[in-house]
Tab-separated table of C-alpha atoms in Angstrom:
chain	number	residue	atom	x	y	z
A	1	MET	CA	-1.065	-19.794	-6.220
A	2	GLU	CA	2.274	-21.573	-6.608
A	3	ASN	CA	4.140	-18.445	-5.454
A	4	ILE	CA	2.720	-18.437	-1.920
A	5	GLU	CA	1.742	-20.640	1.005
A	6	ILE	CA	-0.131	-20.256	4.293
A	7	PHE	CA	1.945	-20.400	7.467
A	8	ASP	CA	1.656	-19.500	11.157
A	9	SER	CA	3.127	-16.028	11.528
A	10	PRO	CA	4.586	-15.475	15.029
A	11	GLY	CA	2.297	-13.223	17.049
A	12	LYS	CA	-0.102	-12.683	14.129
A	13	GLY	CA	-1.820	-16.003	13.454
A	14	ARG	CA	-2.110	-17.240	9.892
A	15	GLY	CA	-0.293	-15.363	7.156
A	16	LEU	CA	1.105	-15.777	3.648
A	17	ARG	CA	4.756	-16.169	2.687
A	18	ALA	CA	6.634	-16.386	-0.590
A	19	THR	CA	7.712	-19.790	-1.882
A	20	LYS	CA	10.165	-18.251	-4.338
A	21	GLU	CA	12.129	-15.037	-4.786
A	22	MET	CA	10.208	-12.052	-6.177
A	23	TRP	CA	11.093	-8.585	-7.399
A	24	ALA	CA	9.574	-5.107	-7.499
A	25	GLY	CA	6.447	-5.011	-9.663
A	26	ASP	CA	5.859	-8.785	-9.669
A	27	VAL	CA	2.179	-9.746	-9.354
A	28	ILE	CA	2.152	-12.295	-6.538
A	29	PHE	CA	-1.495	-13.142	-7.078
A	30	ALA	CA	-4.672	-11.676	-8.559
A	31	GLU	CA	-8.111	-12.369	-7.112
A	32	PRO	CA	-11.692	-11.491	-8.091
A	33	SER	CA	-14.093	-10.552	-5.324
A	34	LEU	CA	-16.295	-13.145	-3.669
A	35	ALA	CA	-18.905	-10.376	-3.623
A	36	ALA	CA	-18.871	-6.589	-3.910
A	37	VAL	CA	-21.343	-3.687	-3.652
A	38	VAL	CA	-21.411	0.011	-4.506
A	39	PHE	CA	-21.432	2.456	-1.572
A	40	ASP	CA	-24.877	3.711	-0.571
A	41	SER	CA	-23.911	7.313	-1.334
A	42	LEU	CA	-22.902	6.459	-4.930
A	43	ALA	CA	-25.637	3.966	-5.796
A	44	GLU	CA	-27.012	6.152	-8.615
A	45	LYS	CA	-23.626	7.320	-9.947
A	46	ILE	CA	-21.607	4.085	-10.276
A	47	CYS	CA	-22.302	1.000	-12.380
A	48	HIS	CA	-23.206	-1.899	-10.050
A	49	SER	CA	-21.456	-4.378	-12.354
A	50	CYS	CA	-18.161	-2.847	-13.559
A	51	PHE	CA	-17.921	-0.096	-10.884
A	52	ARG	CA	-17.302	2.592	-13.498
A	53	ARG	CA	-18.485	6.147	-12.996
A	54	GLN	CA	-20.723	7.210	-15.876
A	55	PRO	CA	-22.664	10.453	-16.480
A	56	LYS	CA	-25.794	8.505	-17.438
A	57	LEU	CA	-26.701	5.067	-16.106
A	58	GLN	CA	-29.614	2.744	-16.810
A	59	ARG	CA	-31.685	1.767	-13.771
A	60	CYS	CA	-32.869	-1.780	-13.116
A	61	GLY	CA	-36.523	-1.835	-14.167
A	62	GLN	CA	-37.469	-4.242	-11.357
A	63	CYS	CA	-35.914	-3.034	-8.100
A	64	LYS	CA	-35.282	0.553	-9.284
A	65	PHE	CA	-32.061	0.516	-7.192
A	66	ALA	CA	-29.240	-1.046	-9.219
A	67	HIS	CA	-27.726	1.058	-12.021
A	68	TYR	CA	-25.691	-0.090	-15.024
A	69	CYS	CA	-23.711	1.345	-17.928
A	70	ASP	CA	-25.795	-0.551	-20.479
A	71	ARG	CA	-27.399	-3.894	-21.243
A	72	THR	CA	-23.996	-5.595	-21.395
A	73	CYS	CA	-23.150	-4.615	-17.811
A	74	GLN	CA	-26.668	-5.480	-16.639
A	75	ARG	CA	-26.380	-8.990	-18.093
A	76	ALA	CA	-22.875	-9.402	-16.632
A	77	GLY	CA	-24.119	-8.401	-13.171
A	78	TRP	CA	-27.365	-10.376	-13.245
A	79	ALA	CA	-25.959	-13.496	-11.556
A	80	GLU	CA	-25.130	-11.432	-8.449
A	81	HIS	CA	-28.146	-9.158	-8.687
A	82	ARG	CA	-30.900	-11.732	-9.340
A	83	GLU	CA	-31.560	-12.665	-5.698
A	84	GLU	CA	-30.843	-9.113	-4.530
A	85	CYS	CA	-33.361	-7.664	-6.990
A	86	SER	CA	-36.226	-9.779	-5.649
A	87	ALA	CA	-35.206	-9.108	-2.030
A	88	ILE	CA	-35.137	-5.332	-2.514
A	89	LYS	CA	-38.578	-5.389	-4.159
A	90	ALA	CA	-40.029	-7.460	-1.307
A	91	PHE	CA	-38.304	-5.375	1.397
A	92	GLY	CA	-39.491	-2.130	-0.188
A	93	LYS	CA	-36.063	-0.459	-0.288
A	94	ALA	CA	-32.363	-1.218	-0.512
A	95	PRO	CA	-30.693	-1.829	2.877
A	96	ASN	CA	-27.279	-0.364	3.732
A	97	GLU	CA	-24.072	-1.490	2.000
A	98	SER	CA	-22.998	-3.836	4.815
A	99	ILE	CA	-26.303	-5.731	4.713
A	100	ARG	CA	-26.238	-5.856	0.906
A	101	LEU	CA	-22.670	-7.221	0.926
A	102	VAL	CA	-23.370	-9.878	3.576
A	103	ALA	CA	-26.471	-10.946	1.642
A	104	ARG	CA	-24.528	-11.229	-1.628
A	105	VAL	CA	-21.856	-13.296	0.141
A	106	MET	CA	-24.492	-15.630	1.617
A	107	TRP	CA	-26.309	-16.113	-1.682
A	108	ARG	CA	-23.057	-17.079	-3.350
A	109	LEU	CA	-21.962	-19.426	-0.559
A	110	ASP	CA	-25.398	-21.069	-0.511
A	111	LYS	CA	-25.153	-21.652	-4.253
A	112	GLU	CA	-21.480	-22.639	-4.662
A	113	GLY	CA	-20.301	-23.744	-1.217
A	114	SER	CA	-17.592	-22.272	1.015
A	115	VAL	CA	-14.862	-22.659	-1.641
A	116	VAL	CA	-15.883	-20.926	-4.871
A	117	SER	CA	-12.561	-21.248	-6.729
A	118	ASP	CA	-9.605	-23.635	-7.036
A	119	MET	CA	-7.393	-20.639	-6.213
A	120	GLN	CA	-9.131	-19.909	-2.868
A	121	LEU	CA	-6.826	-20.562	0.097
A	122	THR	CA	-9.265	-20.017	2.959
A	123	THR	CA	-12.988	-20.011	3.689
A	124	LEU	CA	-14.845	-17.122	5.324
A	125	GLU	CA	-15.709	-19.454	8.220
A	126	GLU	CA	-11.982	-19.674	9.030
A	127	LEU	CA	-11.482	-15.891	9.177
A	128	GLU	CA	-11.594	-13.903	12.416
A	129	ASP	CA	-14.708	-11.760	12.943
A	130	HIS	CA	-13.608	-9.952	16.166
A	131	VAL	CA	-17.236	-9.588	17.228
A	132	THR	CA	-16.276	-10.220	20.878
A	133	ASP	CA	-13.701	-7.394	20.619
A	134	MET	CA	-16.193	-4.775	19.419
A	135	PRO	CA	-16.985	-1.845	21.744
A	136	GLU	CA	-20.538	-1.477	23.013
A	137	ASP	CA	-21.628	1.151	20.468
A	138	GLU	CA	-20.486	-1.027	17.542
A	139	LEU	CA	-22.224	-4.060	19.018
A	140	LYS	CA	-25.465	-2.061	19.111
A	141	GLU	CA	-25.023	-1.171	15.424
A	142	LEU	CA	-24.303	-4.824	14.657
A	143	LYS	CA	-27.521	-5.927	16.351
A	144	VAL	CA	-29.494	-3.369	14.312
A	145	ASP	CA	-27.847	-4.601	11.084
A	146	ILE	CA	-28.625	-8.234	11.959
A	147	HIS	CA	-32.252	-7.342	12.741
A	148	ASN	CA	-32.601	-5.518	9.401
A	149	PHE	CA	-30.815	-8.353	7.598
A	150	LEU	CA	-33.311	-10.889	8.931
A	151	ASP	CA	-36.168	-8.731	7.649
A	152	TYR	CA	-34.437	-8.345	4.276
A	153	TRP	CA	-33.418	-12.009	3.780
A	154	PRO	CA	-36.128	-13.839	1.775
A	155	ARG	CA	-38.141	-16.450	3.680
A	156	THR	CA	-37.928	-18.751	0.650
A	157	ASN	CA	-34.087	-18.839	0.811
A	158	LYS	CA	-32.012	-21.066	3.074
A	159	GLN	CA	-32.206	-19.729	6.623
A	160	HIS	CA	-29.064	-19.132	8.689
A	161	THR	CA	-28.388	-18.875	12.409
A	162	VAL	CA	-27.812	-15.503	14.051
A	163	ASP	CA	-24.272	-16.660	14.933
A	164	ASP	CA	-23.467	-17.336	11.255
A	165	ILE	CA	-24.919	-13.977	10.208
A	166	SER	CA	-23.046	-12.184	12.995
A	167	HIS	CA	-19.785	-13.858	11.924
A	168	LEU	CA	-20.172	-12.663	8.335
A	169	PHE	CA	-20.884	-9.097	9.469
A	170	GLY	CA	-17.731	-9.223	11.582
A	171	VAL	CA	-15.670	-10.538	8.656
A	172	VAL	CA	-17.013	-7.807	6.350
A	173	ASN	CA	-16.355	-5.174	9.001
A	174	CYS	CA	-12.700	-6.171	9.459
A	175	ASN	CA	-11.780	-7.480	6.011
A	176	GLY	CA	-13.742	-5.422	3.503
A	177	PHE	CA	-11.509	-4.048	0.757
A	178	THR	CA	-12.235	-0.741	-0.934
A	179	ILE	CA	-13.265	-0.962	-4.601
A	180	SER	CA	-12.069	1.988	-6.686
A	181	ASP	CA	-13.465	3.413	-9.903
A	182	GLN	CA	-11.966	2.559	-13.290
A	183	ARG	CA	-9.144	5.068	-12.889
A	184	GLY	CA	-8.283	4.056	-9.340
A	185	LEU	CA	-8.803	7.584	-8.005
A	186	GLN	CA	-12.016	7.315	-5.971
A	187	ALA	CA	-13.362	4.708	-3.583
A	188	VAL	CA	-16.795	3.648	-4.886
A	189	GLY	CA	-17.600	0.371	-3.137
A	190	VAL	CA	-16.477	-2.476	-0.921
A	191	GLY	CA	-15.807	-6.164	-1.584
A	192	ILE	CA	-14.583	-9.358	0.077
A	193	PHE	CA	-11.431	-11.080	-1.224
A	194	PRO	CA	-10.720	-14.231	0.864
A	195	ASN	CA	-7.033	-14.684	-0.054
A	196	LEU	CA	-6.244	-11.031	0.562
A	197	CYS	CA	-7.684	-11.425	4.073
A	198	LEU	CA	-4.704	-13.670	4.888
A	199	VAL	CA	-2.115	-10.945	4.175
A	200	ASN	CA	-0.985	-9.425	7.479
A	201	HIS	CA	-0.120	-5.807	8.210
A	202	ASP	CA	3.256	-4.099	8.452
A	203	CYS	CA	3.756	-0.330	8.648
A	204	TRP	CA	6.662	-0.688	6.169
A	205	PRO	CA	5.292	-3.505	3.976
A	206	ASN	CA	6.892	-5.435	1.133
A	207	CYS	CA	3.677	-5.533	-0.946
A	208	THR	CA	0.855	-3.266	-2.070
A	209	VAL	CA	-2.686	-3.989	-3.255
A	210	ILE	CA	-4.354	-2.400	-6.259
A	211	LEU	CA	-7.625	-3.013	-8.067
A	212	ASN	CA	-7.028	-3.582	-11.773
A	213	HIS	CA	-9.718	-4.560	-14.298
A	214	GLY	CA	-12.058	-5.991	-11.673
A	215	LYS	CA	-9.469	-7.998	-9.717
A	216	ILE	CA	-7.198	-7.078	-6.834
A	217	GLU	CA	-3.484	-7.595	-7.465
A	218	LEU	CA	-0.970	-8.163	-4.691
A	219	ARG	CA	2.255	-6.640	-6.054
A	220	ALA	CA	5.811	-6.750	-4.682
A	221	LEU	CA	7.330	-3.366	-3.752
A	222	GLY	CA	10.904	-4.657	-3.847
A	223	LYS	CA	12.901	-7.848	-3.565
A	224	ILE	CA	11.126	-10.518	-1.504
A	225	SER	CA	13.146	-13.553	-0.468
A	226	GLU	CA	11.869	-17.120	-0.478
A	227	GLY	CA	10.167	-17.799	2.864
A	228	GLU	CA	9.606	-14.095	3.631
A	229	GLU	CA	6.162	-13.099	4.932
A	230	LEU	CA	4.028	-11.013	2.571
A	231	THR	CA	2.652	-7.844	4.181
A	232	VAL	CA	0.628	-4.779	3.269
A	233	ALA	CA	-0.099	-1.555	5.181
A	234	TYR	CA	-3.617	-1.314	6.613
A	235	VAL	CA	-3.071	2.339	7.606
A	236	ASP	CA	-1.090	5.260	6.220
A	237	PHE	CA	2.560	5.407	7.315
A	238	LEU	CA	2.417	9.205	7.251
A	239	ASN	CA	0.714	9.037	10.654
A	240	LEU	CA	2.788	8.974	13.830
A	241	THR	CA	3.380	5.588	15.478
A	242	GLU	CA	0.929	6.382	18.284
A	243	GLU	CA	-1.830	7.267	15.798
A	244	ARG	CA	-1.165	4.187	13.636
A	245	GLN	CA	-1.311	2.003	16.733
A	246	ARG	CA	-4.605	3.613	17.769
A	247	GLN	CA	-6.145	3.085	14.320
A	248	LEU	CA	-5.010	-0.545	14.118
A	249	LYS	CA	-6.309	-1.343	17.607
A	250	THR	CA	-9.645	0.403	17.005
A	251	GLN	CA	-10.287	-0.840	13.490
A	252	TYR	CA	-8.489	-4.198	13.324
A	253	PHE	CA	-8.159	-5.204	17.001
A	254	PHE	CA	-4.412	-5.862	17.223
A	255	ASP	CA	-1.222	-4.204	18.467
A	256	CYS	CA	1.387	-3.724	15.750
A	257	THR	CA	4.880	-4.951	16.696
A	258	CYS	CA	6.676	-4.111	13.438
A	259	GLU	CA	10.151	-2.538	13.559
A	260	HIS	CA	8.859	0.899	12.610
A	261	CYS	CA	6.404	0.864	15.512
A	262	LYS	CA	8.785	-0.622	18.080
A	263	ASN	CA	11.518	1.902	17.250
A	264	HIS	CA	9.235	4.848	16.338
A	265	ILE	CA	11.132	5.114	13.045
A	266	LYS	CA	10.789	8.531	11.346
A	267	ASP	CA	8.514	9.910	14.084
A	268	ASP	CA	11.229	12.487	14.807
A	269	LEU	CA	11.095	13.702	11.185
A	270	LYS	CA	7.302	13.911	11.195
A	271	LEU	CA	7.281	16.527	13.976
A	272	ALA	CA	10.722	18.064	13.346
A	273	GLY	CA	11.788	21.686	13.317
A	274	ARG	CA	13.482	23.312	10.318
A	275	GLU	CA	17.286	23.514	10.518
A	276	ILE	CA	18.784	26.585	8.813
A	277	ASP	CA	22.583	26.924	8.628
A	278	GLY	CA	22.962	24.456	11.484
A	279	VAL	CA	20.539	26.353	13.724
A	280	LYS	CA	17.359	24.651	14.921
A	281	PRO	CA	14.321	26.283	16.521
A	282	SER	CA	13.695	25.534	20.199
A	283	GLU	CA	11.385	22.707	21.251
A	284	GLU	CA	8.956	25.319	22.536
A	285	GLN	CA	8.863	27.088	19.150
A	286	VAL	CA	8.291	23.785	17.321
A	287	LYS	CA	5.493	22.815	19.737
A	288	GLU	CA	3.823	26.203	19.379
A	289	ALA	CA	3.989	26.009	15.574
A	290	THR	CA	2.735	22.409	15.626
A	291	ASP	CA	-0.247	23.311	17.833
A	292	HIS	CA	-1.093	26.291	15.625
A	293	CYS	CA	-0.873	24.125	12.499
A	294	TYR	CA	-3.168	21.529	14.051
A	295	LYS	CA	-5.817	24.155	14.855
A	296	MET	CA	-5.606	25.601	11.359
A	297	LEU	CA	-5.993	22.115	9.844
A	298	GLU	CA	-9.305	21.736	11.679
A	299	LYS	CA	-10.430	25.140	10.383
A	300	MET	CA	-9.268	24.280	6.863
A	301	ASP	CA	-11.034	20.905	6.865
A	302	LYS	CA	-14.294	22.556	7.902
A	303	ALA	CA	-14.009	25.150	5.112
A	304	ARG	CA	-13.226	22.437	2.558
A	305	LEU	CA	-16.243	20.375	3.584
A	306	ASN	CA	-18.392	23.482	3.112
A	307	GLY	CA	-16.867	24.072	-0.345
A	308	ASP	CA	-15.504	27.462	0.770
A	309	TYR	CA	-12.249	27.288	-1.191
A	310	HIS	CA	-11.440	30.968	-0.699
A	311	GLU	CA	-11.407	30.313	3.056
A	312	VAL	CA	-9.303	27.161	2.516
A	313	VAL	CA	-6.679	29.148	0.589
A	314	THR	CA	-6.660	31.989	3.139
A	315	THR	CA	-6.308	29.591	6.081
A	316	CYS	CA	-3.535	27.576	4.416
A	317	ARG	CA	-1.594	30.685	3.398
A	318	GLU	CA	-1.751	32.229	6.876
A	319	CYS	CA	-0.689	28.960	8.515
A	320	ILE	CA	2.166	28.313	6.060
A	321	GLU	CA	3.467	31.867	6.384
A	322	LYS	CA	3.631	31.513	10.171
A	323	THR	CA	4.883	27.921	10.530
A	324	GLU	CA	7.011	27.217	7.430
A	325	PRO	CA	10.087	29.059	8.835
A	326	ILE	CA	9.906	26.849	11.970
A	327	LEU	CA	8.722	23.397	10.859
A	328	ALA	CA	10.769	20.939	8.776
A	329	ASP	CA	9.655	19.956	5.268
A	330	THR	CA	8.844	16.506	6.678
A	331	HIS	CA	6.438	17.813	9.345
A	332	ILE	CA	3.178	15.984	8.690
A	333	TYR	CA	0.917	18.965	9.473
A	334	LEU	CA	2.844	21.229	7.132
A	335	LEU	CA	2.730	18.518	4.456
A	336	ARG	CA	-1.053	18.404	4.771
A	337	MET	CA	-1.228	22.181	4.355
A	338	TRP	CA	0.964	22.073	1.231
A	339	SER	CA	-1.027	19.162	-0.192
A	340	THR	CA	-4.396	20.835	0.341
A	341	LEU	CA	-3.295	24.245	-0.914
A	342	SER	CA	-1.748	22.690	-4.024
A	343	GLU	CA	-4.900	20.695	-4.777
A	344	VAL	CA	-7.278	23.614	-4.263
A	345	GLN	CA	-5.128	26.064	-6.244
A	346	ALA	CA	-4.965	23.583	-9.129
A	347	TYR	CA	-8.763	23.288	-8.968
A	348	LEU	CA	-9.024	27.097	-9.067
A	349	GLN	CA	-6.420	27.098	-11.883
A	350	PHE	CA	-3.728	29.060	-10.069
A	351	PHE	CA	-1.077	26.718	-11.391
A	352	GLU	CA	2.017	28.625	-10.247
A	353	ASP	CA	0.995	28.266	-6.602
A	354	ALA	CA	-0.205	24.705	-7.144
A	355	ALA	CA	3.136	23.694	-8.652
A	356	GLU	CA	5.206	25.284	-5.866
A	357	TYR	CA	3.360	23.543	-3.033
A	358	ALA	CA	3.069	20.231	-4.894
A	359	ARG	CA	6.870	20.181	-5.311
A	360	LYS	CA	7.378	20.858	-1.588
A	361	MET	CA	4.912	18.085	-0.745
A	362	VAL	CA	6.751	15.549	-2.940
A	363	ASP	CA	10.134	16.547	-1.472
A	364	GLY	CA	8.760	15.850	2.014
A	365	TYR	CA	7.069	12.602	1.018
A	366	MET	CA	10.326	11.279	-0.481
A	367	LYS	CA	11.986	11.546	2.945
A	368	LEU	CA	9.175	9.671	4.706
A	369	TYR	CA	7.563	7.108	2.407
A	370	HIS	CA	8.929	3.863	0.964
A	371	PRO	CA	10.438	4.747	-2.457
A	372	ASN	CA	7.780	2.636	-4.175
A	373	ASN	CA	4.804	3.852	-2.133
A	374	ALA	CA	1.685	4.429	-4.264
A	375	ALA	CA	0.816	7.662	-2.413
A	376	LEU	CA	4.257	9.040	-3.326
A	377	GLY	CA	3.697	8.050	-6.963
A	378	MET	CA	0.301	9.755	-7.089
A	379	ALA	CA	1.725	12.888	-5.434
A	380	ALA	CA	4.568	12.995	-7.986
A	381	MET	CA	2.041	12.646	-10.792
A	382	ARG	CA	0.002	15.550	-9.421
A	383	ALA	CA	3.137	17.665	-9.056
A	384	GLY	CA	4.223	16.822	-12.603
A	385	VAL	CA	0.871	17.814	-14.067
A	386	THR	CA	0.715	21.116	-12.178
A	387	HIS	CA	4.272	22.016	-13.240
A	388	TRP	CA	3.379	21.231	-16.858
A	389	GLN	CA	0.227	23.345	-16.561
A	390	ASN	CA	2.400	26.166	-15.243
A	391	GLY	CA	4.730	25.902	-18.260
A	392	LEU	CA	7.636	24.384	-16.287
A	393	ILE	CA	8.166	21.577	-18.747
A	394	GLU	CA	11.537	20.292	-17.492
A	395	VAL	CA	10.445	19.866	-13.876
A	396	GLY	CA	7.039	18.600	-14.964
A	397	HIS	CA	8.538	15.924	-17.215
A	398	GLY	CA	10.926	14.825	-14.473
A	399	MET	CA	8.086	14.470	-11.948
A	400	ILE	CA	5.911	12.556	-14.405
A	401	CYS	CA	8.794	10.169	-15.165
A	402	LYS	CA	9.297	9.604	-11.436
A	403	ALA	CA	5.575	8.946	-10.957
A	404	TYR	CA	5.560	6.557	-13.911
A	405	ALA	CA	8.472	4.554	-12.485
A	406	ILE	CA	6.703	4.168	-9.133
A	407	LEU	CA	3.286	3.306	-10.576
A	408	MET	CA	4.815	0.719	-12.912
A	409	VAL	CA	5.668	-1.113	-9.661
A	410	THR	CA	2.517	-0.367	-7.644
A	411	HIS	CA	-0.102	-0.450	-10.420
A	412	GLY	CA	1.579	-2.200	-13.357
A	413	PRO	CA	1.605	-1.352	-17.074
A	414	THR	CA	-2.023	-2.337	-17.797
A	415	HIS	CA	-3.687	-0.171	-15.136
A	416	PRO	CA	-5.625	2.813	-16.603
A	417	ILE	CA	-3.747	5.365	-14.477
A	418	THR	CA	-0.378	3.981	-15.633
A	419	LYS	CA	-1.526	4.145	-19.247
A	420	ASP	CA	-2.522	7.780	-18.699
A	421	LEU	CA	0.908	8.468	-17.218
A	422	GLU	CA	2.620	6.831	-20.185
A	423	GLU	CA	0.745	9.197	-22.520
A	424	MET	CA	1.710	12.168	-20.322
A	425	ARG	CA	5.331	11.034	-20.288
A	426	MET	CA	5.461	10.807	-24.080
A	427	GLN	CA	3.692	14.175	-24.453
A	428	THR	CA	6.006	15.995	-22.042
A	429	GLU	CA	9.071	14.309	-23.563
A	430	MET	CA	8.070	15.604	-27.012
A	431	GLU	CA	7.417	19.083	-25.607
A	432	LEU	CA	10.737	19.053	-23.737
A	433	ARG	CA	12.627	18.274	-26.951
A	434	MET	CA	10.818	21.144	-28.660
A	435	PHE	CA	11.608	23.417	-25.691
A	436	LYS	CA	15.324	22.614	-25.847
A	437	GLN	CA	15.462	23.164	-29.600
A	438	ASN	CA	13.771	26.571	-29.547
A	439	GLU	CA	12.407	27.931	-26.276
A	440	TYR	CA	10.713	30.936	-27.922
A	441	VAL	CA	8.856	28.813	-30.492
A	442	TYR	CA	7.806	26.353	-27.788
A	443	HIS	CA	6.260	29.047	-25.577
A	444	SER	CA	4.581	30.702	-28.574
A	445	MET	CA	3.004	27.412	-29.666
A	446	ARG	CA	1.988	26.570	-26.094
A	447	GLU	CA	0.366	29.961	-25.577
A	448	ALA	CA	-1.539	29.646	-28.861
A	449	ALA	CA	-2.714	26.137	-27.969
A	450	LEU	CA	-3.917	27.221	-24.518
A	451	LYS	CA	-5.796	30.197	-26.007
A	452	ASN	CA	-7.622	27.902	-28.422
A	453	ARG	CA	-8.531	25.424	-25.696
A	454	PRO	CA	-11.643	26.252	-23.659
A	455	MET	CA	-10.961	26.754	-19.952
A	456	THR	CA	-12.150	23.801	-17.872
A	457	MET	CA	-12.189	23.289	-14.136
A	458	MET	CA	-10.224	20.397	-12.714
A	459	ASN	CA	-11.867	17.752	-10.544
A	460	GLU	CA	-13.111	19.125	-7.266
A	461	PRO	CA	-10.525	18.469	-4.540
A	462	LYS	CA	-11.184	15.584	-2.201
A	463	SER	CA	-9.912	14.909	1.289
A	464	VAL	CA	-6.338	13.646	1.403
A	465	GLU	CA	-7.628	10.788	3.528
A	466	GLU	CA	-9.536	9.386	0.535
A	467	GLY	CA	-8.390	7.364	-2.422
A	468	ILE	CA	-5.091	5.582	-2.571
A	469	LYS	CA	-4.408	5.649	1.167
A	470	ASN	CA	-7.671	4.011	2.195
A	471	LEU	CA	-7.322	0.599	0.643
A	472	PHE	CA	-8.985	-1.310	3.447
A	473	HIS	CA	-12.590	-0.317	3.985
A	474	ARG	CA	-14.160	-0.503	7.383
A	475	LYS	CA	-17.614	0.756	8.273
A	476	LYS	CA	-17.285	3.782	10.542
């Protein structure tokens, strides 16, 4: 950890700062989890050791709860699962993910002490738990979790005070980090990473966090000067300042004082009207379109949750037709409509529509996000793929190259998603050369290849709130 040091950050408490100059894509540090668990809802679908999604998993023969890819993963995960396995058998069932994570943390601390690695900069005892800041309803949930934990914790193990248990629940609640699957596209679990807990928030951060081969990596988004504080974004910048402030206060118990919050930077763009030939719509027209868009988003979200994709498409189309002439391409509600419609149309294999709305979404994102934001990179990748699927090879290749450049910074060259993008980039580059040499031959070969390939459905669309934007997990 020679690149960083702990310091007292004004108004924030302890933080981390750089001890030397760094550049975009540099890995500032990598850290394995102190403990991690699979989400309750995915317990039978995700390997409890490597966190990979597999179509067929082997169940632990003792507790019948933990699932693994194979014997290799089961052996690798046995050190963490041994105590848990006995506890689940004695308890009669697996408790919720928060209780399982706190228990795994305690078993490890009891065995190895508060510092489990030479690289660890802080102990969990030194971290804030914010239990005294919790609202009444969350305190009630905490008391239930502690009660269930005490029933679950084996009587033969070292016993801990209620205050110590409560502190760990508070730390997990505020500092849990989302574990993604092997491709980094779906949140599948939650873990505790002590050093990462020291990295403070900024709405326009200089670092990003990614899970790569079982470890989190803190990566620089651009030039970081010696002595500069290292920051990450706890919430999505695409939200308005007021909404970001509300989320940070509710979930992390602090008021953000970053420049983007103090000056409401880009809030005007996020609710702006469309300017055509120097003429802008009135404030009343923009407000009316914004309110209509908001109502349609609620309707669309409900239809998507019900899996009614025909209704999703109809709702999005009607809303876009009415509001697109009035709202700017940076309006966050319109961006959500474009994003959802693009994703659903790609799933339904209407690639022409999917490509059009994906391109509009990326154009808007580029005006709002940091140029090396991971969400922008993933959106560009999606747009590139849908353009390629629609036969628009030049635009598709350009988008994929843009996505690759961003993800080389945010994810690095060894991450599975970056490797996939590299293959896409090489494939589209080869096809683009063929296209430029003989457009007719290219389209003939493409059409023949598509006819010979069986039609497959793309992954079912997920909420835009999932995945890359939700890096920091907090129990709702």
